[in-house]
PDB file of C-alpha atoms in Angstrom:
ATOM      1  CA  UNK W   7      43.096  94.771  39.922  1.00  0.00           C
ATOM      2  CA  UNK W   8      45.778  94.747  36.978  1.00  0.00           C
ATOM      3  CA  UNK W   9      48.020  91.618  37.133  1.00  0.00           C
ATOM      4  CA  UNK W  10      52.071  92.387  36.493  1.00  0.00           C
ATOM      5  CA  UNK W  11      52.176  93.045  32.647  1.00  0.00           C
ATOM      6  CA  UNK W  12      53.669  89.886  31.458  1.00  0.00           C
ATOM      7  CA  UNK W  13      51.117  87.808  33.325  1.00  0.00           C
ATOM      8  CA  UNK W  14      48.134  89.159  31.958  1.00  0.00           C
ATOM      9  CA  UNK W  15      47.772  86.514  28.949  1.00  0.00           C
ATOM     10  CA  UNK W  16      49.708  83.742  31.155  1.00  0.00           C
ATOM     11  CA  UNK W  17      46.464  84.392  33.718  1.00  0.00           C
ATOM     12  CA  UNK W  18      44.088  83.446  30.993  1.00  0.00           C
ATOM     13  CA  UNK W  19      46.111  80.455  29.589  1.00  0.00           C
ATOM     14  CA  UNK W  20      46.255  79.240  33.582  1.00  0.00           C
ATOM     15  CA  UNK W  21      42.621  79.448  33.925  1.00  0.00           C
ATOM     16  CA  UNK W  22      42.059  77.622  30.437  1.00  0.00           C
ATOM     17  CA  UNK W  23      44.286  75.126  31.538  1.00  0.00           C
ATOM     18  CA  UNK W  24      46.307  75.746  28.584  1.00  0.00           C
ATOM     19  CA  UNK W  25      49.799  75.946  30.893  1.00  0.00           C
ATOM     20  CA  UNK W  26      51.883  73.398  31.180  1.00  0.00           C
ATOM     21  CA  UNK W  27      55.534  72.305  32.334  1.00  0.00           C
ATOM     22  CA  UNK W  28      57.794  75.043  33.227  1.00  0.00           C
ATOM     23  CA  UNK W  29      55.302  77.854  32.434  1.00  0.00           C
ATOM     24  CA  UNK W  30      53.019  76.577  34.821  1.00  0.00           C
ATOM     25  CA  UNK W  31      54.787  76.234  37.682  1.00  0.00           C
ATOM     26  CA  UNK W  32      56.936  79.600  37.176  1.00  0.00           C
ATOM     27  CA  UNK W  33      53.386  80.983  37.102  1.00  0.00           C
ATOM     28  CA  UNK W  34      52.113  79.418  40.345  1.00  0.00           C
ATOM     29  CA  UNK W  35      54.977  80.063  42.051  1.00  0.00           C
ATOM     30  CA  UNK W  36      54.764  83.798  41.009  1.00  0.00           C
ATOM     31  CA  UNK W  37      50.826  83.681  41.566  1.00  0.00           C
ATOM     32  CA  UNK W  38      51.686  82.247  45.253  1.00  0.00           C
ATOM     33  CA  UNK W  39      53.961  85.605  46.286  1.00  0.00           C
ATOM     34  CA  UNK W  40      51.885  88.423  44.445  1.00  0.00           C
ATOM     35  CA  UNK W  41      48.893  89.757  45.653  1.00  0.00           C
ATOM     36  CA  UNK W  42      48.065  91.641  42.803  1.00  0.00           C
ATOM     37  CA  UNK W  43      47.906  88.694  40.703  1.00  0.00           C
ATOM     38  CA  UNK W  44      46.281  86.156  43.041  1.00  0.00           C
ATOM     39  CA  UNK W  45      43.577  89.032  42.947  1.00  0.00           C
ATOM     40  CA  UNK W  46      43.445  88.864  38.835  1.00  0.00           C
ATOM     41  CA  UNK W  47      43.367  84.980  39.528  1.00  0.00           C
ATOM     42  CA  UNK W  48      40.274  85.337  41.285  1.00  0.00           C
ATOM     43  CA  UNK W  49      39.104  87.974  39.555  1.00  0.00           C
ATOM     44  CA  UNK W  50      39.061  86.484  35.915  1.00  0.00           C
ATOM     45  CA  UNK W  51      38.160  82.837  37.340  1.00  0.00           C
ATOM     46  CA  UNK W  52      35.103  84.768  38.864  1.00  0.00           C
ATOM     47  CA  UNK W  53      34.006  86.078  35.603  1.00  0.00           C
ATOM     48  CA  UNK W  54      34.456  82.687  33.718  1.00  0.00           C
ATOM     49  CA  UNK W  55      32.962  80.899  36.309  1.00  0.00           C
ATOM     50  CA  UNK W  56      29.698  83.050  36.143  1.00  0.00           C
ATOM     51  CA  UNK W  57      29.680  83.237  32.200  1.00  0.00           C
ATOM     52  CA  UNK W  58      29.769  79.525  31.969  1.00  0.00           C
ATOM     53  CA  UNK W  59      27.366  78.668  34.726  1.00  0.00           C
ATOM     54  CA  UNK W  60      25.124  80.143  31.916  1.00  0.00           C
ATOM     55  CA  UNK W  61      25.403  77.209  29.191  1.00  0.00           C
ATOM     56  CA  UNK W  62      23.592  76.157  27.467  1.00  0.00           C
ATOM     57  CA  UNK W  63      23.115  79.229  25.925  1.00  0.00           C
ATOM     58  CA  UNK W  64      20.644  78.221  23.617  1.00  0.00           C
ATOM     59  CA  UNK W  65      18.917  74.736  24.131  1.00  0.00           C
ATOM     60  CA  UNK W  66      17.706  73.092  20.501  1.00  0.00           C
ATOM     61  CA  UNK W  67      14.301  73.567  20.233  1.00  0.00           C
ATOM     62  CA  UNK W  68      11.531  70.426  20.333  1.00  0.00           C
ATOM     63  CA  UNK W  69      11.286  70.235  16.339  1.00  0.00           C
ATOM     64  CA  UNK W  70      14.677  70.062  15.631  1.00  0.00           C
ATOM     65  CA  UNK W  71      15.495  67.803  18.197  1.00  0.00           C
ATOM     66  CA  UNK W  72      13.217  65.037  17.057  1.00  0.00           C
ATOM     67  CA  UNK W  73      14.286  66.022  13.446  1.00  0.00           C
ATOM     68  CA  UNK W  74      18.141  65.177  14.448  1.00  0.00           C
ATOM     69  CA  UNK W  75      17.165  62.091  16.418  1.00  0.00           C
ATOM     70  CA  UNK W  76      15.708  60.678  13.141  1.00  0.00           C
ATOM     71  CA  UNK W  77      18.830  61.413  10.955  1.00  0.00           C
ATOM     72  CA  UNK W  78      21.094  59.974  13.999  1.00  0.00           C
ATOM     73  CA  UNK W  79      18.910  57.071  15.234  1.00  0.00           C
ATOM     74  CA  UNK W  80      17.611  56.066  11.267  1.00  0.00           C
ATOM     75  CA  UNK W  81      20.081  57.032   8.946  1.00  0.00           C
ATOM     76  CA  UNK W  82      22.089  54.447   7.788  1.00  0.00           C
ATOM     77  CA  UNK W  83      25.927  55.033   8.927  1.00  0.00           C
ATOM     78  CA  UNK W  84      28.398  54.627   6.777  1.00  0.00           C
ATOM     79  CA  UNK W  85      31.268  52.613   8.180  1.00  0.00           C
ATOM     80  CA  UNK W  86      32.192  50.459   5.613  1.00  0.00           C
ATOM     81  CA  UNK W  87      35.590  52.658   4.672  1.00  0.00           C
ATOM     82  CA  UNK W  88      36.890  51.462   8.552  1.00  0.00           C
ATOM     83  CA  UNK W  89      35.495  47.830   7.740  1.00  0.00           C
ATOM     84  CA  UNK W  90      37.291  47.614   4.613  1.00  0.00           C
ATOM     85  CA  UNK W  91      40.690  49.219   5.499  1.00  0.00           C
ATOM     86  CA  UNK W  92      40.316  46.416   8.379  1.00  0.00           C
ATOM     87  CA  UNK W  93      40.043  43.416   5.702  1.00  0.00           C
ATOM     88  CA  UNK W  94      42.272  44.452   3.232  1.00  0.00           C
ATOM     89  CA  UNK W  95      44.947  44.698   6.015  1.00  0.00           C
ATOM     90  CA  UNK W  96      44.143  41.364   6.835  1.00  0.00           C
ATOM     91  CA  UNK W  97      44.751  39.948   3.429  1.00  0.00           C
ATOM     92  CA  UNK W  98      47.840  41.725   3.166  1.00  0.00           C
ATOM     93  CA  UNK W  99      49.270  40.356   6.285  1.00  0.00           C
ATOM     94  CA  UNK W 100      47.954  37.083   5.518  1.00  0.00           C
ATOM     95  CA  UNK W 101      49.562  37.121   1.952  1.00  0.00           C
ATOM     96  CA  UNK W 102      52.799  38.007   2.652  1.00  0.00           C
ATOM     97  CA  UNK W 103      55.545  35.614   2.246  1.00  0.00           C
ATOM     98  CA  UNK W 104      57.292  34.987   5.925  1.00  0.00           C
ATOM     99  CA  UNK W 105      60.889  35.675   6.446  1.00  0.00           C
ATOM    100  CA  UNK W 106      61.757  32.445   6.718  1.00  0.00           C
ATOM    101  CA  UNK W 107      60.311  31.287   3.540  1.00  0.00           C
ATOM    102  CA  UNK W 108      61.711  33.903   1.623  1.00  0.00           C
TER     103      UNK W 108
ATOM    104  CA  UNK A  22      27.757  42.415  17.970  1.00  0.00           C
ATOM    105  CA  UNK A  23      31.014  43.762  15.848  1.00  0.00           C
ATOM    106  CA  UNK A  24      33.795  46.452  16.255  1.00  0.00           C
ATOM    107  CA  UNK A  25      31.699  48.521  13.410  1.00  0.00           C
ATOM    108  CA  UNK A  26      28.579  48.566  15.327  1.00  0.00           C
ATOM    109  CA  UNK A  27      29.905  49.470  18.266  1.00  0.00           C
ATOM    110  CA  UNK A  28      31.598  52.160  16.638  1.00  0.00           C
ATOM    111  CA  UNK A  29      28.325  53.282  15.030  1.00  0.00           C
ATOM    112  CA  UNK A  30      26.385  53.156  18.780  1.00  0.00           C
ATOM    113  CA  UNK A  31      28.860  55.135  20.158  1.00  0.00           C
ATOM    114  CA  UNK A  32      28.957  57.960  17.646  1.00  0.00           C
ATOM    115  CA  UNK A  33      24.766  57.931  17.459  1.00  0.00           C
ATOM    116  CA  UNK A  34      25.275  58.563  21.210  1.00  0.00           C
ATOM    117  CA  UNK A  35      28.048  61.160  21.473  1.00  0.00           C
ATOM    118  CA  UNK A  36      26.513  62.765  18.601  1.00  0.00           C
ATOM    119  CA  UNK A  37      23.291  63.694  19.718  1.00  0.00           C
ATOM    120  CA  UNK A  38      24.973  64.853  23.185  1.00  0.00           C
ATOM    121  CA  UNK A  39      26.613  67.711  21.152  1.00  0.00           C
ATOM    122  CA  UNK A  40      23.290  68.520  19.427  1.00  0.00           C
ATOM    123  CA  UNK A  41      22.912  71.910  22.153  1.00  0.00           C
ATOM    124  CA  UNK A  42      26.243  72.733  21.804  1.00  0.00           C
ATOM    125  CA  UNK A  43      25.638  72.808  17.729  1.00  0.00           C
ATOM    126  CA  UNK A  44      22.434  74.854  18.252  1.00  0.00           C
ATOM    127  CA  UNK A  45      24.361  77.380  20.733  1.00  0.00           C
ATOM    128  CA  UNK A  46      27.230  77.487  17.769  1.00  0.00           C
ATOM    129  CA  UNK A  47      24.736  77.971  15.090  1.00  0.00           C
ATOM    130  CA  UNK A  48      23.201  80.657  16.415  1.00  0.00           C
ATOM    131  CA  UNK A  49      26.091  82.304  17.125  1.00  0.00           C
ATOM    132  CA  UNK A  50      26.671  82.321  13.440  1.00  0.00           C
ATOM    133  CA  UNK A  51      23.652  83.078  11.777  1.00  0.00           C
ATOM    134  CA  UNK A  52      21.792  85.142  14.372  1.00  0.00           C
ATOM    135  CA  UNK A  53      18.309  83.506  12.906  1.00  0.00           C
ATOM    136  CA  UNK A  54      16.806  80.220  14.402  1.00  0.00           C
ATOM    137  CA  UNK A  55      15.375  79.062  11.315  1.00  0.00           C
ATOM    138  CA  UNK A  56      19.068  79.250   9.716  1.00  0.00           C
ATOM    139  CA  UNK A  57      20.673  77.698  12.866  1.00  0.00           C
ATOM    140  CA  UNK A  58      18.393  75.010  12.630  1.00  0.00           C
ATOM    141  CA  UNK A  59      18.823  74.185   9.068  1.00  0.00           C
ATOM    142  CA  UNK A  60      22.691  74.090   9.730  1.00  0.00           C
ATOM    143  CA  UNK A  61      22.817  71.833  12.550  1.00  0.00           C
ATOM    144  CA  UNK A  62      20.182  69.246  10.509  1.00  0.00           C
ATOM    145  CA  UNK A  63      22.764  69.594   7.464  1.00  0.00           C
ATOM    146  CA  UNK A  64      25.612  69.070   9.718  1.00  0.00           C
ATOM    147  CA  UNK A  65      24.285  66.171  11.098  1.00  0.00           C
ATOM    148  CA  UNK A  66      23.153  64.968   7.493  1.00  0.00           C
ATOM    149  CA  UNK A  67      26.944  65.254   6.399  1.00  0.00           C
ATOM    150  CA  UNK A  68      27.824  63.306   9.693  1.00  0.00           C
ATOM    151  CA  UNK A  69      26.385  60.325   9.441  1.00  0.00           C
ATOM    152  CA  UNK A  70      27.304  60.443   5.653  1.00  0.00           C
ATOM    153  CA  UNK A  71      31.026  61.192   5.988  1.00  0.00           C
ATOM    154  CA  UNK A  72      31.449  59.114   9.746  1.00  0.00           C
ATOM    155  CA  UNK A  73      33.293  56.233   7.813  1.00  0.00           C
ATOM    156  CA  UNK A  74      35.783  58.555   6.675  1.00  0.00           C
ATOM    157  CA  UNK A  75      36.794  59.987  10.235  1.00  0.00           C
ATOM    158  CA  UNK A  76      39.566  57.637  11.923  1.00  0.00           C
ATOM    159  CA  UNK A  77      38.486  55.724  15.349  1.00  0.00           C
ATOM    160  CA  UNK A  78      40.778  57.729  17.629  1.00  0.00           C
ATOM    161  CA  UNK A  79      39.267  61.411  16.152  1.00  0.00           C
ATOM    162  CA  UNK A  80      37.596  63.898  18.335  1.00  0.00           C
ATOM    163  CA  UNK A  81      34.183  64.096  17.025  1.00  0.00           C
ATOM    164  CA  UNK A  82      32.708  66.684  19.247  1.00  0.00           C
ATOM    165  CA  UNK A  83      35.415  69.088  17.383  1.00  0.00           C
ATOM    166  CA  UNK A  84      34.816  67.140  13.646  1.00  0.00           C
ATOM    167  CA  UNK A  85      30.926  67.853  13.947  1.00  0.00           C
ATOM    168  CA  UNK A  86      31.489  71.969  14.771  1.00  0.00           C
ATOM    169  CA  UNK A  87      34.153  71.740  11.969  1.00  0.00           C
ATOM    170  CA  UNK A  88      31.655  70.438   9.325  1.00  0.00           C
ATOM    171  CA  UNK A  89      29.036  72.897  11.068  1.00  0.00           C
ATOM    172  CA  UNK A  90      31.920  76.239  10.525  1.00  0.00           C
ATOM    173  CA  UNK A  91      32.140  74.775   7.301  1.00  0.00           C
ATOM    174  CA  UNK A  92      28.222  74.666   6.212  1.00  0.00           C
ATOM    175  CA  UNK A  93      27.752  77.593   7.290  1.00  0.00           C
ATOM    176  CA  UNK A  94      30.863  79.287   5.142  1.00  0.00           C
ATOM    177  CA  UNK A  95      28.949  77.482   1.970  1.00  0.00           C
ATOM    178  CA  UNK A  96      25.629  78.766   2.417  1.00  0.00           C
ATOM    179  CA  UNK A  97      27.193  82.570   3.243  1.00  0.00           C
ATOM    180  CA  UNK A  98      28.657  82.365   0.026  1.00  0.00           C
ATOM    181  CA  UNK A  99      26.022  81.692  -1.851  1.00  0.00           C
ATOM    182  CA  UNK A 100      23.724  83.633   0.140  1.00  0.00           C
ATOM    183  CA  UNK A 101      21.940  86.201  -1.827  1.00  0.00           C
ATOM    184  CA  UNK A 102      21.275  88.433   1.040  1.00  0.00           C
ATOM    185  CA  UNK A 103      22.345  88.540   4.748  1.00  0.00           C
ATOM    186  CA  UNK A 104      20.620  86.821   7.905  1.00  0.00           C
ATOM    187  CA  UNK A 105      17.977  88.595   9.529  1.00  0.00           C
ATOM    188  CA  UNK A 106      16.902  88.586  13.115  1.00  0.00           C
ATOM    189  CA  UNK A 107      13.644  86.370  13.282  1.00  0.00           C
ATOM    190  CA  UNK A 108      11.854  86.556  16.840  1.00  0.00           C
ATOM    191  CA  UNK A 109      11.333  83.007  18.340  1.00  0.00           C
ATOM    192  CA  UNK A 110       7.622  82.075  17.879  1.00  0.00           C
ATOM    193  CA  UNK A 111       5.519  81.192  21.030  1.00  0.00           C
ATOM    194  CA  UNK A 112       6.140  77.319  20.375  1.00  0.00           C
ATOM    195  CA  UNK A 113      10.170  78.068  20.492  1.00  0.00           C
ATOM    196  CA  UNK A 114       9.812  80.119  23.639  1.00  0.00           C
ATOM    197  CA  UNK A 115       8.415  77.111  25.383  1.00  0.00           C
ATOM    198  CA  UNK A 116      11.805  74.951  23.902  1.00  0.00           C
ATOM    199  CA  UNK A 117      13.842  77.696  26.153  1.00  0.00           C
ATOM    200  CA  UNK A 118      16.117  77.518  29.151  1.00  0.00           C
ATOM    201  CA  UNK A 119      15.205  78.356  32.516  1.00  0.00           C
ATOM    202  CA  UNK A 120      10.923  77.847  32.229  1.00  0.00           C
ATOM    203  CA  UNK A 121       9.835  77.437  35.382  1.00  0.00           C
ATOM    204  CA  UNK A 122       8.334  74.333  36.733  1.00  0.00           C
ATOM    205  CA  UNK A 123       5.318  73.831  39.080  1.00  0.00           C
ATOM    206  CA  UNK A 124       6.596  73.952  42.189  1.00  0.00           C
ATOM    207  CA  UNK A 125       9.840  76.107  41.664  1.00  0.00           C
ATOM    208  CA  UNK A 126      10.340  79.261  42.609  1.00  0.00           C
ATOM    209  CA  UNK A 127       9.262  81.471  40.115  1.00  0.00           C
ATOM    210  CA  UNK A 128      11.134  84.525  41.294  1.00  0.00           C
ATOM    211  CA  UNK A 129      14.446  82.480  40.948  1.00  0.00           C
ATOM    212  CA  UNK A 130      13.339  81.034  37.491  1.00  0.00           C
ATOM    213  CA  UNK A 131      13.183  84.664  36.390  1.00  0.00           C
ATOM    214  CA  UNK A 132      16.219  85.872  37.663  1.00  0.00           C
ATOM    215  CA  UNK A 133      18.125  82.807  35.857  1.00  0.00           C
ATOM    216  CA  UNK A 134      16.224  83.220  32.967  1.00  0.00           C
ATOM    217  CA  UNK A 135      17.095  87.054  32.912  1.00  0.00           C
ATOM    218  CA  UNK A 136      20.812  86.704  33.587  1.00  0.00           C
ATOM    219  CA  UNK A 137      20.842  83.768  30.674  1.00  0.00           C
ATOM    220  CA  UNK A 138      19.209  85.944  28.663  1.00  0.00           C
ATOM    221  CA  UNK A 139      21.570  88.787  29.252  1.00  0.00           C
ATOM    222  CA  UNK A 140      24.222  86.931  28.728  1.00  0.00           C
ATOM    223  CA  UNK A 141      22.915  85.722  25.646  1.00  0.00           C
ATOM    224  CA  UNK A 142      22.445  89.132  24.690  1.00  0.00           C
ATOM    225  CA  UNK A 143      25.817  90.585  25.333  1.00  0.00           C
ATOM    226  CA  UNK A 144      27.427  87.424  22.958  1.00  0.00           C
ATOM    227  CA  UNK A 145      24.974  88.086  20.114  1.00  0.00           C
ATOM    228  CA  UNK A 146      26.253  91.825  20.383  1.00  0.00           C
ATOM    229  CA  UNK A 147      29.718  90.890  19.471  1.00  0.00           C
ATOM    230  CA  UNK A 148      31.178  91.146  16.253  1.00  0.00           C
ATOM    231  CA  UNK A 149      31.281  87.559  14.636  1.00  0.00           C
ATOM    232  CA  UNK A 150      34.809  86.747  15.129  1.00  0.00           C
ATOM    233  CA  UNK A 151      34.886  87.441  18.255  1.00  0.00           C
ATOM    234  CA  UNK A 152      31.204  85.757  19.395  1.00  0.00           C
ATOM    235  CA  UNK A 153      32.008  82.438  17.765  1.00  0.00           C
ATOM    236  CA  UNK A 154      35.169  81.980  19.663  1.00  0.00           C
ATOM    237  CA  UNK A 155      33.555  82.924  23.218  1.00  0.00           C
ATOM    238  CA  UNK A 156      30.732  80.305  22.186  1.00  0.00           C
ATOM    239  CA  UNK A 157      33.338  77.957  21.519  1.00  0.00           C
ATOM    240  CA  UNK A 158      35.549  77.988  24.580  1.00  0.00           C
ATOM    241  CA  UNK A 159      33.127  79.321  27.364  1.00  0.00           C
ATOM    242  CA  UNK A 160      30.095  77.703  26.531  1.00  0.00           C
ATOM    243  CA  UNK A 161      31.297  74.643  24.568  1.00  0.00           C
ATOM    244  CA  UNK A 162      34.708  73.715  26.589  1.00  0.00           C
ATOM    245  CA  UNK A 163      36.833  73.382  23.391  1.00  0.00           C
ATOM    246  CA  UNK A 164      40.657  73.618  23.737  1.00  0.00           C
ATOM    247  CA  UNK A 165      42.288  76.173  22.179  1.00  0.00           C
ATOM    248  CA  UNK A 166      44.304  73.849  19.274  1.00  0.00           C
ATOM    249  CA  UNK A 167      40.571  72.475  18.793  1.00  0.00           C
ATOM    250  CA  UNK A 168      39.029  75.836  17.873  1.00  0.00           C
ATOM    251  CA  UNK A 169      42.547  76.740  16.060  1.00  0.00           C
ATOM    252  CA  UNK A 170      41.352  73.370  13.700  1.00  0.00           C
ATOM    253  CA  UNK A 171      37.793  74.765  13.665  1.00  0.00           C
ATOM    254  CA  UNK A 172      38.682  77.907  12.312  1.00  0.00           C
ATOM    255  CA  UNK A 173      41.657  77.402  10.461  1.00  0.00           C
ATOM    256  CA  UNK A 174      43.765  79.914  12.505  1.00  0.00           C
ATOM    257  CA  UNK A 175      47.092  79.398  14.810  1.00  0.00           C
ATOM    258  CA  UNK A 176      46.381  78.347  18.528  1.00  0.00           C
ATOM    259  CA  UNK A 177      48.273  81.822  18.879  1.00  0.00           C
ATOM    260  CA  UNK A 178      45.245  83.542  16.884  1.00  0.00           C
ATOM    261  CA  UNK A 179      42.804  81.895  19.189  1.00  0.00           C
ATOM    262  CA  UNK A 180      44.493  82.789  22.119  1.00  0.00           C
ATOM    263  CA  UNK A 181      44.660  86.698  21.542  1.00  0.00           C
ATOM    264  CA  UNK A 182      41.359  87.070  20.170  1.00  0.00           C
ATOM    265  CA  UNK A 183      39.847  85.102  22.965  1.00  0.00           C
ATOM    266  CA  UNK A 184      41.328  87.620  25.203  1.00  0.00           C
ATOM    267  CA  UNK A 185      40.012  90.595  23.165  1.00  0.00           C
ATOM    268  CA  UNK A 186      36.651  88.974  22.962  1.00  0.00           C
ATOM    269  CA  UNK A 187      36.494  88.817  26.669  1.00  0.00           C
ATOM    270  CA  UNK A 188      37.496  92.288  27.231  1.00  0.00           C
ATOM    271  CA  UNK A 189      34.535  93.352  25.062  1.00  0.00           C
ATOM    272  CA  UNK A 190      32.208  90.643  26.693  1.00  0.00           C
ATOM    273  CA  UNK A 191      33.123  91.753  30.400  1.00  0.00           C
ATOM    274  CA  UNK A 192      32.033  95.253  29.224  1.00  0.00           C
ATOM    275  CA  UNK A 193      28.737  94.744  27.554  1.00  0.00           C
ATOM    276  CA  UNK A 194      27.862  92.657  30.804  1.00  0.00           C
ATOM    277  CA  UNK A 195      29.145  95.334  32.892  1.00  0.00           C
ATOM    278  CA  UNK A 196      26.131  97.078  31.085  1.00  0.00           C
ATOM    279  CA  UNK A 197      23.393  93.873  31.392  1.00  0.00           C
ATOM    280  CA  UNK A 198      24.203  93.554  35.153  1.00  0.00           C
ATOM    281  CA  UNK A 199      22.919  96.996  35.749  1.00  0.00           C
ATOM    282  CA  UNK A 200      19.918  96.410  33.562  1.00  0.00           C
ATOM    283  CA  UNK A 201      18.867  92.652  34.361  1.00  0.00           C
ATOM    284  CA  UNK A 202      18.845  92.854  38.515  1.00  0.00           C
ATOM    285  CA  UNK A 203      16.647  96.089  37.956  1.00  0.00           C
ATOM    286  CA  UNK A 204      13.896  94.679  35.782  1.00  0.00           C
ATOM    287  CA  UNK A 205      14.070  90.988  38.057  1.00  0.00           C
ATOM    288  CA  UNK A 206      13.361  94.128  41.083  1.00  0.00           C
ATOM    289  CA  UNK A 207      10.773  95.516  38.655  1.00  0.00           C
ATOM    290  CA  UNK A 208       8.962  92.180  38.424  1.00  0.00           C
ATOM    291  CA  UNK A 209       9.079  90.845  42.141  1.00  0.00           C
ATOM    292  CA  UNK A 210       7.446  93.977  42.629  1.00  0.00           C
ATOM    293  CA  UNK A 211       4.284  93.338  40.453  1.00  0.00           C
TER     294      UNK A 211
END
């Protein structure tokens, strides 16, 4: 079932929740008093709904799992960059003459 | 316990949540499990390396396929010679999707398995530009201005392609679904 032609690519941004605002609701609206599109609604949301019912597609296997646990769970990491933005900021605001001293 | 190690819980956590997601990526890539595997262990490497540098209020589920796109773009340029397609060994088969348990039904447990693996199938069969953005959005949820940052293309870009790569998808299914429900047939039979 083909949708009206300048709804096509508005379907799939609808279904990927990338509509918003004004577009949105112009499409509902339209969606609401076509049959041809409700039936490209349903049609497309059919067909994503069945190709992501699939995922994982691949699941990691057993090796590489434990391998990535040990780099995650062991590795050291590094979060001194945050700590030390956070401290310097403090010094700053701590060295700064007032307003009223100034 | 302080703001940093809470921090550093959090990401050990929602990292290894996205470690399936990584694999499914990978694949997509490089077509070759032992490659896939190597990238997601680098990415992961680089991670944990680089997670100081990545501000608190970042998405790291897009950051991690990022540095992943981004391993992968390194090692194809200094690759001396293309990715081949390795079968999965015995051992890798048993890591798979959809084994049945005792006490399922193992007619069911096929027919998922078959459908996964036709679906599977039909992505690998795509030309790269157009598989890595259907793994991205269908399988892993990402928005479309997330994958637009993965890839280093317009949200625009993302959007038409996506739509092109579904077009193509929605055929090479059309072709699976004939196939898969005939051989699940084939095996209830046996």
């Amino acid at each position: 079932m083909r949708p009206c032609d300048d709804n096509r690519s508005r379907i799939f941004l609808y279904l990927d929740d990338e509509l918003r605002g004004r577009e949105l609701t112009a499409l509902e609206s339209h969606v609401r008093s076509c049959s041809t599109c409700q039936g490209a609604v349903a049609e497309e949301r059919r067909f994503l709904n069945e190709l992501r019912s699939r995922r994982p597609i691949y699941r990691a296997p057993m090796g590489l799992r434990s391998r990535v646990k040990g780099i995650v769970q062991h590795a050291p990491v590094c979060t001194a960059p945050i700590d030390l933005r956070a401290r310097i900021q403090k010094i700053i605001a701590q060295s700064l003459p007032r307003a009223r001293d100034a | 316990m302080t703001e940093a190690n809470h921090r550093e819980v959090d990401f050990r956590q929602a990292a290894l949540a996205c470690l399936d997601g990584l694999y499914s990526y990978a694949m997509s890539l490089s077509h070759n499990q032992a490659d896939a595997e190597d990238l997601v262990q680098e990415t992961y490497l680089r991670a944990v390396r680089a997670f100081g540098q990545l501000a608190p209020d970042s998405n790291l589920k897009s950051w991690l396929y990022a540095i992943l796109r981004n391993v992968w773009l390194n090692q194809v340029r200094h690759a001396q010679s293309g990715p081949q397609f390795v079968e999965m060994s015995e051992e890798q088969q048993e890591d798979t999707i959809g084994q049945a348990r005792s006490g399922d039904n193992p007619y069911a447990s096929y027919v998922a398995t078959a459908e996964r693996d036709s679906v599977r199938a039909a992505v690998q069969q795509l030309p790269l530009q157009y598989r890595e953005i259907i793994v991205l959005r269908e399988f892993e949820g990402l928005s479309y201005q997330e994958i637009a940052e993965i890839l280093h293309c317009p949200a625009g870009t993302v959007m038409s392609r996506l739509g092109r790569a579904r077009d193509k998808l929605r055929l090479l299914l059309s072709v699976w679904n004939v196939r898969a429900p005939l051989e699940a047939r084939q095996h209830e039979a046996m």
